[in-house]
Amino acid sequence: MAKATWFILVELLLLQCASYFCISQGYDFFYFVQMWPGSYCDTKRGCCYPSPGKPATNFTIHGLWPHFKNNTVPSNCNEKSHYDGTKILDLFSRMQQSWATLACPRNNGTRFWSHEWEKHGTCSESVLDQHSYFEAALNIKDKVNLLQILEDAGIRPDDKFYKVEDIKEAIKAGTGYNAAIECNSDPSRNAQLYQVYLCVDASGKDLIECPIIPRRKCNPSVQFPIF
Ligand code: AMP
């Protein structure tokens, strides 16, 4: 065989190696985490509404978090990849609506989004660039109307207590998938519905059954605070 043909063969083999063995995707699936703003705010720490004003009475995105099936969590995967608001200008109003910052002091959300991109988003950057990452989370949020699903099951943010099993059952009926529930405590130590975890495939498009169900603390019965 001619030298040039050998050279091309070796190059092709190296390319195969790069695509099948050497470059790993860096995660297996995502946790898509939504929080109830009333529970974030009803704590000793409290909250601050974002600069545009009080967010809508709805669940708000906490994050889209890459995760491995062996239950390890990648984080801060590329310290050179910084959040760049100019890349998501077209998503800005959707972000403010669906991914509201509640941290103090009051701000427009940039700090929260930049934390989420740098800690989590950079770990799925081989699949979703910054625009696709934020857009994927917003699209899932639009597909899964958690508040509507719960309200249809008679579970409302009215300060009453609801069984966690009923909440999970309603989400399973409304989405077709099992969710994990995380609670936090209000200043009087009442357990309240804080976050809902659903799983999303590595493309960031479709809900999947969670390969690992996150174990988060909760009481059998939790308050759903008014917001
Ligand atoms: P993570 O590292 O993705 O688990 O996010 C935790 C960080 O995000 C903490 O610093 C929280 O204070 C902050 N955080 C969580 N939820 C919100 C929210 N709705 N608004 C602003 N910051 C938040």
PDB file of C-alpha atoms and ligand atoms in Angstrom:
ATOM      1  CA  MET A   1       0.000   0.000   0.000  1.00  0.00           C
ATOM      2  CA  ALA A   2       1.265   3.478  -0.837  1.00  0.00           C
ATOM      3  CA  LYS A   3       2.573   5.618   2.016  1.00  0.00           C
ATOM      4  CA  ALA A   4      -0.144   8.238   1.469  1.00  0.00           C
ATOM      5  CA  THR A   5      -2.905   5.608   1.776  1.00  0.00           C
ATOM      6  CA  TRP A   6      -1.434   4.365   5.091  1.00  0.00           C
ATOM      7  CA  PHE A   7      -1.341   7.929   6.309  1.00  0.00           C
ATOM      8  CA  ILE A   8      -5.010   8.469   5.477  1.00  0.00           C
ATOM      9  CA  LEU A   9      -5.967   5.170   7.153  1.00  0.00           C
ATOM     10  CA  VAL A  10      -4.171   6.095  10.365  1.00  0.00           C
ATOM     11  CA  GLU A  11      -5.837   9.533  10.340  1.00  0.00           C
ATOM     12  CA  LEU A  12      -9.263   7.928   9.939  1.00  0.00           C
ATOM     13  CA  LEU A  13      -8.578   5.562  12.835  1.00  0.00           C
ATOM     14  CA  LEU A  14      -7.541   8.457  15.054  1.00  0.00           C
ATOM     15  CA  LEU A  15     -10.742  10.327  14.167  1.00  0.00           C
ATOM     16  CA  GLN A  16     -12.823   7.235  15.057  1.00  0.00           C
ATOM     17  CA  CYS A  17     -11.014   7.067  18.390  1.00  0.00           C
ATOM     18  CA  ALA A  18     -11.827  10.714  19.045  1.00  0.00           C
ATOM     19  CA  SER A  19     -15.527  10.265  18.388  1.00  0.00           C
ATOM     20  CA  TYR A  20     -16.082   6.899  20.126  1.00  0.00           C
ATOM     21  CA  PHE A  21     -13.593   6.696  22.979  1.00  0.00           C
ATOM     22  CA  CYS A  22     -11.644   9.835  23.668  1.00  0.00           C
ATOM     23  CA  ILE A  23     -14.312  12.562  23.774  1.00  0.00           C
ATOM     24  CA  SER A  24     -16.933  11.759  26.374  1.00  0.00           C
ATOM     25  CA  GLN A  25     -20.148  13.714  26.563  1.00  0.00           C
ATOM     26  CA  GLY A  26     -19.459  14.500  30.205  1.00  0.00           C
ATOM     27  CA  TYR A  27     -22.928  13.613  31.553  1.00  0.00           C
ATOM     28  CA  ASP A  28     -25.742  11.116  31.001  1.00  0.00           C
ATOM     29  CA  PHE A  29     -28.947  13.049  31.675  1.00  0.00           C
ATOM     30  CA  PHE A  30     -30.248  16.229  33.309  1.00  0.00           C
ATOM     31  CA  TYR A  31     -32.190  17.005  36.434  1.00  0.00           C
ATOM     32  CA  PHE A  32     -34.656  19.757  35.608  1.00  0.00           C
ATOM     33  CA  VAL A  33     -35.388  21.503  38.876  1.00  0.00           C
ATOM     34  CA  GLN A  34     -38.236  23.911  39.455  1.00  0.00           C
ATOM     35  CA  MET A  35     -38.855  25.759  42.711  1.00  0.00           C
ATOM     36  CA  TRP A  36     -41.898  27.241  44.353  1.00  0.00           C
ATOM     37  CA  PRO A  37     -41.059  30.936  44.968  1.00  0.00           C
ATOM     38  CA  GLY A  38     -43.348  31.102  48.008  1.00  0.00           C
ATOM     39  CA  SER A  39     -41.216  28.449  49.721  1.00  0.00           C
ATOM     40  CA  TYR A  40     -37.914  30.083  48.762  1.00  0.00           C
ATOM     41  CA  CYS A  41     -39.156  33.360  50.264  1.00  0.00           C
ATOM     42  CA  ASP A  42     -40.903  31.942  53.346  1.00  0.00           C
ATOM     43  CA  THR A  43     -37.671  31.117  55.188  1.00  0.00           C
ATOM     44  CA  LYS A  44     -35.534  32.819  57.825  1.00  0.00           C
ATOM     45  CA  ARG A  45     -33.276  34.072  55.001  1.00  0.00           C
ATOM     46  CA  GLY A  46     -36.192  35.574  53.027  1.00  0.00           C
ATOM     47  CA  CYS A  47     -35.881  36.757  49.440  1.00  0.00           C
ATOM     48  CA  CYS A  48     -35.812  39.819  47.221  1.00  0.00           C
ATOM     49  CA  TYR A  49     -38.003  40.195  44.168  1.00  0.00           C
ATOM     50  CA  PRO A  50     -36.087  40.752  40.927  1.00  0.00           C
ATOM     51  CA  SER A  51     -35.789  44.269  39.509  1.00  0.00           C
ATOM     52  CA  PRO A  52     -38.782  43.903  37.126  1.00  0.00           C
ATOM     53  CA  GLY A  53     -41.001  43.191  40.186  1.00  0.00           C
ATOM     54  CA  LYS A  54     -42.769  40.290  41.872  1.00  0.00           C
ATOM     55  CA  PRO A  55     -42.511  37.150  39.720  1.00  0.00           C
ATOM     56  CA  ALA A  56     -45.660  35.454  38.497  1.00  0.00           C
ATOM     57  CA  THR A  57     -47.466  33.074  40.856  1.00  0.00           C
ATOM     58  CA  ASN A  58     -45.898  30.038  39.253  1.00  0.00           C
ATOM     59  CA  PHE A  59     -43.059  27.596  39.652  1.00  0.00           C
ATOM     60  CA  THR A  60     -39.770  29.066  38.519  1.00  0.00           C
ATOM     61  CA  ILE A  61     -36.706  27.309  37.123  1.00  0.00           C
ATOM     62  CA  HIS A  62     -33.807  26.633  39.458  1.00  0.00           C
ATOM     63  CA  GLY A  63     -31.691  24.788  36.957  1.00  0.00           C
ATOM     64  CA  LEU A  64     -30.962  22.169  34.339  1.00  0.00           C
ATOM     65  CA  TRP A  65     -28.250  20.058  35.901  1.00  0.00           C
ATOM     66  CA  PRO A  66     -26.124  17.489  34.066  1.00  0.00           C
ATOM     67  CA  HIS A  67     -25.731  14.251  36.028  1.00  0.00           C
ATOM     68  CA  PHE A  68     -24.090  10.849  35.606  1.00  0.00           C
ATOM     69  CA  LYS A  69     -25.898   7.514  35.881  1.00  0.00           C
ATOM     70  CA  ASN A  70     -23.355   6.506  38.537  1.00  0.00           C
ATOM     71  CA  ASN A  71     -24.769   9.388  40.623  1.00  0.00           C
ATOM     72  CA  THR A  72     -21.751  11.665  40.329  1.00  0.00           C
ATOM     73  CA  VAL A  73     -22.275  15.300  39.521  1.00  0.00           C
ATOM     74  CA  PRO A  74     -20.068  17.195  37.115  1.00  0.00           C
ATOM     75  CA  SER A  75     -19.638  20.872  37.920  1.00  0.00           C
ATOM     76  CA  ASN A  76     -17.716  23.926  36.718  1.00  0.00           C
ATOM     77  CA  CYS A  77     -16.501  22.026  33.661  1.00  0.00           C
ATOM     78  CA  ASN A  78     -14.942  24.897  31.721  1.00  0.00           C
ATOM     79  CA  GLU A  79     -13.587  27.846  33.643  1.00  0.00           C
ATOM     80  CA  LYS A  80     -12.938  29.676  30.371  1.00  0.00           C
ATOM     81  CA  SER A  81     -16.612  29.604  29.390  1.00  0.00           C
ATOM     82  CA  HIS A  82     -18.271  32.604  31.019  1.00  0.00           C
ATOM     83  CA  TYR A  83     -21.919  33.551  30.987  1.00  0.00           C
ATOM     84  CA  ASP A  84     -22.529  36.012  28.168  1.00  0.00           C
ATOM     85  CA  GLY A  85     -25.899  37.772  28.251  1.00  0.00           C
ATOM     86  CA  THR A  86     -25.424  39.016  24.674  1.00  0.00           C
ATOM     87  CA  LYS A  87     -25.791  35.412  23.485  1.00  0.00           C
ATOM     88  CA  ILE A  88     -29.284  35.099  24.923  1.00  0.00           C
ATOM     89  CA  LEU A  89     -30.776  38.556  24.337  1.00  0.00           C
ATOM     90  CA  ASP A  90     -33.720  37.009  22.489  1.00  0.00           C
ATOM     91  CA  LEU A  91     -34.469  34.821  25.542  1.00  0.00           C
ATOM     92  CA  PHE A  92     -34.207  37.620  28.105  1.00  0.00           C
ATOM     93  CA  SER A  93     -37.913  38.229  28.706  1.00  0.00           C
ATOM     94  CA  ARG A  94     -38.649  34.472  28.882  1.00  0.00           C
ATOM     95  CA  MET A  95     -35.778  34.133  31.361  1.00  0.00           C
ATOM     96  CA  GLN A  96     -37.161  36.919  33.541  1.00  0.00           C
ATOM     97  CA  GLN A  97     -40.586  35.313  33.454  1.00  0.00           C
ATOM     98  CA  SER A  98     -39.616  31.658  33.995  1.00  0.00           C
ATOM     99  CA  TRP A  99     -36.177  31.728  35.664  1.00  0.00           C
ATOM    100  CA  ALA A 100     -36.689  34.499  38.205  1.00  0.00           C
ATOM    101  CA  THR A 101     -33.948  35.410  40.632  1.00  0.00           C
ATOM    102  CA  LEU A 102     -35.073  35.683  44.241  1.00  0.00           C
ATOM    103  CA  ALA A 103     -31.718  36.318  45.864  1.00  0.00           C
ATOM    104  CA  CYS A 104     -30.878  39.499  47.747  1.00  0.00           C
ATOM    105  CA  PRO A 105     -29.941  42.192  47.009  1.00  0.00           C
ATOM    106  CA  ARG A 106     -32.507  42.715  44.281  1.00  0.00           C
ATOM    107  CA  ASN A 107     -31.029  42.290  40.794  1.00  0.00           C
ATOM    108  CA  ASN A 108     -32.046  41.458  37.230  1.00  0.00           C
ATOM    109  CA  GLY A 109     -31.080  37.771  37.335  1.00  0.00           C
ATOM    110  CA  THR A 110     -27.678  37.916  35.683  1.00  0.00           C
ATOM    111  CA  ARG A 111     -25.904  36.675  38.807  1.00  0.00           C
ATOM    112  CA  PHE A 112     -28.153  33.614  39.164  1.00  0.00           C
ATOM    113  CA  TRP A 113     -28.064  32.711  35.444  1.00  0.00           C
ATOM    114  CA  SER A 114     -24.330  33.160  35.333  1.00  0.00           C
ATOM    115  CA  HIS A 115     -23.939  30.832  38.374  1.00  0.00           C
ATOM    116  CA  GLU A 116     -26.164  28.217  36.721  1.00  0.00           C
ATOM    117  CA  TRP A 117     -24.284  28.411  33.409  1.00  0.00           C
ATOM    118  CA  GLU A 118     -20.814  28.296  34.934  1.00  0.00           C
ATOM    119  CA  LYS A 119     -21.540  25.544  37.489  1.00  0.00           C
ATOM    120  CA  HIS A 120     -23.910  23.348  35.448  1.00  0.00           C
ATOM    121  CA  GLY A 121     -24.293  24.550  31.854  1.00  0.00           C
ATOM    122  CA  THR A 122     -20.574  24.283  31.070  1.00  0.00           C
ATOM    123  CA  CYS A 123     -20.817  20.535  31.765  1.00  0.00           C
ATOM    124  CA  SER A 124     -23.198  19.958  28.865  1.00  0.00           C
ATOM    125  CA  GLU A 125     -21.528  22.468  26.550  1.00  0.00           C
ATOM    126  CA  SER A 126     -20.389  19.708  24.169  1.00  0.00           C
ATOM    127  CA  VAL A 127     -24.092  19.202  23.353  1.00  0.00           C
ATOM    128  CA  LEU A 128     -25.784  22.512  24.165  1.00  0.00           C
ATOM    129  CA  ASP A 129     -24.094  25.874  23.683  1.00  0.00           C
ATOM    130  CA  GLN A 130     -25.148  28.719  25.967  1.00  0.00           C
ATOM    131  CA  HIS A 131     -28.165  29.752  23.903  1.00  0.00           C
ATOM    132  CA  SER A 132     -29.350  26.153  23.408  1.00  0.00           C
ATOM    133  CA  TYR A 133     -28.858  25.383  27.112  1.00  0.00           C
ATOM    134  CA  PHE A 134     -31.047  28.229  28.384  1.00  0.00           C
ATOM    135  CA  GLU A 135     -33.566  27.725  25.595  1.00  0.00           C
ATOM    136  CA  ALA A 136     -33.818  23.981  26.372  1.00  0.00           C
ATOM    137  CA  ALA A 137     -34.677  24.728  30.007  1.00  0.00           C
ATOM    138  CA  LEU A 138     -37.271  27.352  29.024  1.00  0.00           C
ATOM    139  CA  ASN A 139     -38.865  24.966  26.521  1.00  0.00           C
ATOM    140  CA  ILE A 140     -39.195  22.172  29.076  1.00  0.00           C
ATOM    141  CA  LYS A 141     -40.716  24.626  31.535  1.00  0.00           C
ATOM    142  CA  ASP A 142     -43.291  25.626  28.897  1.00  0.00           C
ATOM    143  CA  LYS A 143     -44.082  21.968  28.190  1.00  0.00           C
ATOM    144  CA  VAL A 144     -44.557  21.039  31.851  1.00  0.00           C
ATOM    145  CA  ASN A 145     -47.091  23.331  33.475  1.00  0.00           C
ATOM    146  CA  LEU A 146     -46.515  22.080  36.993  1.00  0.00           C
ATOM    147  CA  LEU A 147     -48.854  24.523  38.736  1.00  0.00           C
ATOM    148  CA  GLN A 148     -51.715  23.670  36.373  1.00  0.00           C
ATOM    149  CA  ILE A 149     -51.054  19.948  36.867  1.00  0.00           C
ATOM    150  CA  LEU A 150     -51.224  20.323  40.646  1.00  0.00           C
ATOM    151  CA  GLU A 151     -54.244  22.620  40.580  1.00  0.00           C
ATOM    152  CA  ASP A 152     -56.089  20.139  38.344  1.00  0.00           C
ATOM    153  CA  ALA A 153     -55.558  17.618  41.154  1.00  0.00           C
ATOM    154  CA  GLY A 154     -56.920  20.066  43.753  1.00  0.00           C
ATOM    155  CA  ILE A 155     -53.443  20.926  45.112  1.00  0.00           C
ATOM    156  CA  ARG A 156     -53.226  24.704  45.360  1.00  0.00           C
ATOM    157  CA  PRO A 157     -50.809  27.285  46.814  1.00  0.00           C
ATOM    158  CA  ASP A 158     -53.221  28.189  49.595  1.00  0.00           C
ATOM    159  CA  ASP A 159     -51.048  27.640  52.700  1.00  0.00           C
ATOM    160  CA  LYS A 160     -52.769  24.282  53.297  1.00  0.00           C
ATOM    161  CA  PHE A 161     -50.968  20.987  53.838  1.00  0.00           C
ATOM    162  CA  TYR A 162     -50.939  18.267  51.192  1.00  0.00           C
ATOM    163  CA  LYS A 163     -49.638  14.709  51.184  1.00  0.00           C
ATOM    164  CA  VAL A 164     -46.349  14.397  49.303  1.00  0.00           C
ATOM    165  CA  GLU A 165     -47.637  11.122  47.829  1.00  0.00           C
ATOM    166  CA  ASP A 166     -50.639  12.985  46.351  1.00  0.00           C
ATOM    167  CA  ILE A 167     -48.306  15.630  44.883  1.00  0.00           C
ATOM    168  CA  LYS A 168     -46.134  12.946  43.295  1.00  0.00           C
ATOM    169  CA  GLU A 169     -49.162  11.090  41.967  1.00  0.00           C
ATOM    170  CA  ALA A 170     -50.557  14.263  40.383  1.00  0.00           C
ATOM    171  CA  ILE A 171     -47.229  14.989  38.650  1.00  0.00           C
ATOM    172  CA  LYS A 172     -46.996  11.402  37.403  1.00  0.00           C
ATOM    173  CA  ALA A 173     -50.542  11.647  36.031  1.00  0.00           C
ATOM    174  CA  GLY A 174     -49.881  15.055  34.418  1.00  0.00           C
ATOM    175  CA  THR A 175     -46.450  14.404  32.907  1.00  0.00           C
ATOM    176  CA  GLY A 176     -46.241  10.619  32.654  1.00  0.00           C
ATOM    177  CA  TYR A 177     -43.059  10.647  34.779  1.00  0.00           C
ATOM    178  CA  ASN A 178     -42.096  10.218  38.411  1.00  0.00           C
ATOM    179  CA  ALA A 179     -40.837  13.344  40.160  1.00  0.00           C
ATOM    180  CA  ALA A 180     -38.811  13.804  43.313  1.00  0.00           C
ATOM    181  CA  ILE A 181     -39.890  16.400  45.832  1.00  0.00           C
ATOM    182  CA  GLU A 182     -37.638  18.513  48.045  1.00  0.00           C
ATOM    183  CA  CYS A 183     -38.950  20.422  51.020  1.00  0.00           C
ATOM    184  CA  ASN A 184     -37.619  23.252  53.122  1.00  0.00           C
ATOM    185  CA  SER A 185     -38.805  24.790  56.378  1.00  0.00           C
ATOM    186  CA  ASP A 186     -40.528  28.059  57.091  1.00  0.00           C
ATOM    187  CA  PRO A 187     -39.491  30.099  60.174  1.00  0.00           C
ATOM    188  CA  SER A 188     -41.983  28.084  62.289  1.00  0.00           C
ATOM    189  CA  ARG A 189     -40.391  24.852  61.044  1.00  0.00           C
ATOM    190  CA  ASN A 190     -43.328  23.781  58.912  1.00  0.00           C
ATOM    191  CA  ALA A 191     -42.170  21.610  56.013  1.00  0.00           C
ATOM    192  CA  GLN A 192     -43.139  23.194  52.708  1.00  0.00           C
ATOM    193  CA  LEU A 193     -43.052  22.157  49.050  1.00  0.00           C
ATOM    194  CA  TYR A 194     -39.794  23.651  47.799  1.00  0.00           C
ATOM    195  CA  GLN A 195     -38.467  21.975  44.642  1.00  0.00           C
ATOM    196  CA  VAL A 196     -39.634  19.449  42.059  1.00  0.00           C
ATOM    197  CA  TYR A 197     -37.082  17.320  40.188  1.00  0.00           C
ATOM    198  CA  LEU A 198     -37.844  15.775  36.811  1.00  0.00           C
ATOM    199  CA  CYS A 199     -35.356  14.122  34.467  1.00  0.00           C
ATOM    200  CA  VAL A 200     -34.533  15.100  30.916  1.00  0.00           C
ATOM    201  CA  ASP A 201     -32.547  13.195  28.293  1.00  0.00           C
ATOM    202  CA  ALA A 202     -29.038  14.294  27.338  1.00  0.00           C
ATOM    203  CA  SER A 203     -30.309  16.239  24.324  1.00  0.00           C
ATOM    204  CA  GLY A 204     -32.200  18.513  26.729  1.00  0.00           C
ATOM    205  CA  LYS A 205     -35.463  17.937  24.843  1.00  0.00           C
ATOM    206  CA  ASP A 206     -37.526  15.167  26.374  1.00  0.00           C
ATOM    207  CA  LEU A 207     -38.576  14.130  29.833  1.00  0.00           C
ATOM    208  CA  ILE A 208     -37.381  10.665  30.806  1.00  0.00           C
ATOM    209  CA  GLU A 209     -37.834   8.433  33.839  1.00  0.00           C
ATOM    210  CA  CYS A 210     -35.045   9.384  36.277  1.00  0.00           C
ATOM    211  CA  PRO A 211     -32.134   6.916  36.081  1.00  0.00           C
ATOM    212  CA  ILE A 212     -31.510   7.836  39.728  1.00  0.00           C
ATOM    213  CA  ILE A 213     -34.291   9.261  41.852  1.00  0.00           C
ATOM    214  CA  PRO A 214     -32.814  12.036  43.954  1.00  0.00           C
ATOM    215  CA  ARG A 215     -33.358  11.519  47.675  1.00  0.00           C
ATOM    216  CA  ARG A 216     -34.364  14.790  49.222  1.00  0.00           C
ATOM    217  CA  LYS A 217     -35.724  15.392  52.692  1.00  0.00           C
ATOM    218  CA  CYS A 218     -39.408  15.910  53.145  1.00  0.00           C
ATOM    219  CA  ASN A 219     -42.249  15.213  55.586  1.00  0.00           C
ATOM    220  CA  PRO A 220     -45.200  13.010  54.572  1.00  0.00           C
ATOM    221  CA  SER A 221     -47.356  16.141  54.527  1.00  0.00           C
ATOM    222  CA  VAL A 222     -46.189  19.581  53.369  1.00  0.00           C
ATOM    223  CA  GLN A 223     -47.490  23.092  53.177  1.00  0.00           C
ATOM    224  CA  PHE A 224     -47.997  24.716  49.769  1.00  0.00           C
ATOM    225  CA  PRO A 225     -47.448  28.399  50.621  1.00  0.00           C
ATOM    226  CA  ILE A 226     -49.365  31.283  49.135  1.00  0.00           C
ATOM    227  CA  PHE A 227     -47.260  33.431  46.802  1.00  0.00           C
TER     228      PHE A 227
HETATM  229  P1  AMP B   1     -26.996  25.420  42.637  1.00  0.00           P
HETATM  230  O1  AMP B   1     -25.528  25.655  42.913  1.00  0.00           O
HETATM  231  O2  AMP B   1     -27.344  25.359  41.188  1.00  0.00           O
HETATM  232  O3  AMP B   1     -27.579  24.312  43.457  1.00  0.00           O
HETATM  233  O4  AMP B   1     -27.722  26.743  43.123  1.00  0.00           O
HETATM  234  C1  AMP B   1     -27.555  27.185  44.413  1.00  0.00           C
HETATM  235  C2  AMP B   1     -27.303  28.653  44.402  1.00  0.00           C
HETATM  236  O5  AMP B   1     -28.315  29.300  43.650  1.00  0.00           O
HETATM  237  C3  AMP B   1     -27.316  29.211  45.784  1.00  0.00           C
HETATM  238  O6  AMP B   1     -26.337  30.217  45.870  1.00  0.00           O
HETATM  239  C4  AMP B   1     -28.708  29.799  45.886  1.00  0.00           C
HETATM  240  O7  AMP B   1     -28.749  30.859  46.776  1.00  0.00           O
HETATM  241  C5  AMP B   1     -28.951  30.249  44.479  1.00  0.00           C
HETATM  242  N1  AMP B   1     -30.360  30.226  44.132  1.00  0.00           N
HETATM  243  C6  AMP B   1     -31.186  29.197  44.168  1.00  0.00           C
HETATM  244  N2  AMP B   1     -32.407  29.557  43.770  1.00  0.00           N
HETATM  245  C7  AMP B   1     -32.333  30.844  43.453  1.00  0.00           C
HETATM  246  C8  AMP B   1     -33.271  31.789  42.981  1.00  0.00           C
HETATM  247  N3  AMP B   1     -34.536  31.498  42.705  1.00  0.00           N
HETATM  248  N4  AMP B   1     -32.813  33.036  42.789  1.00  0.00           N
HETATM  249  C9  AMP B   1     -31.527  33.348  43.030  1.00  0.00           C
HETATM  250  N5  AMP B   1     -30.609  32.520  43.483  1.00  0.00           N
HETATM  251  C10 AMP B   1     -31.018  31.280  43.700  1.00  0.00           C
END
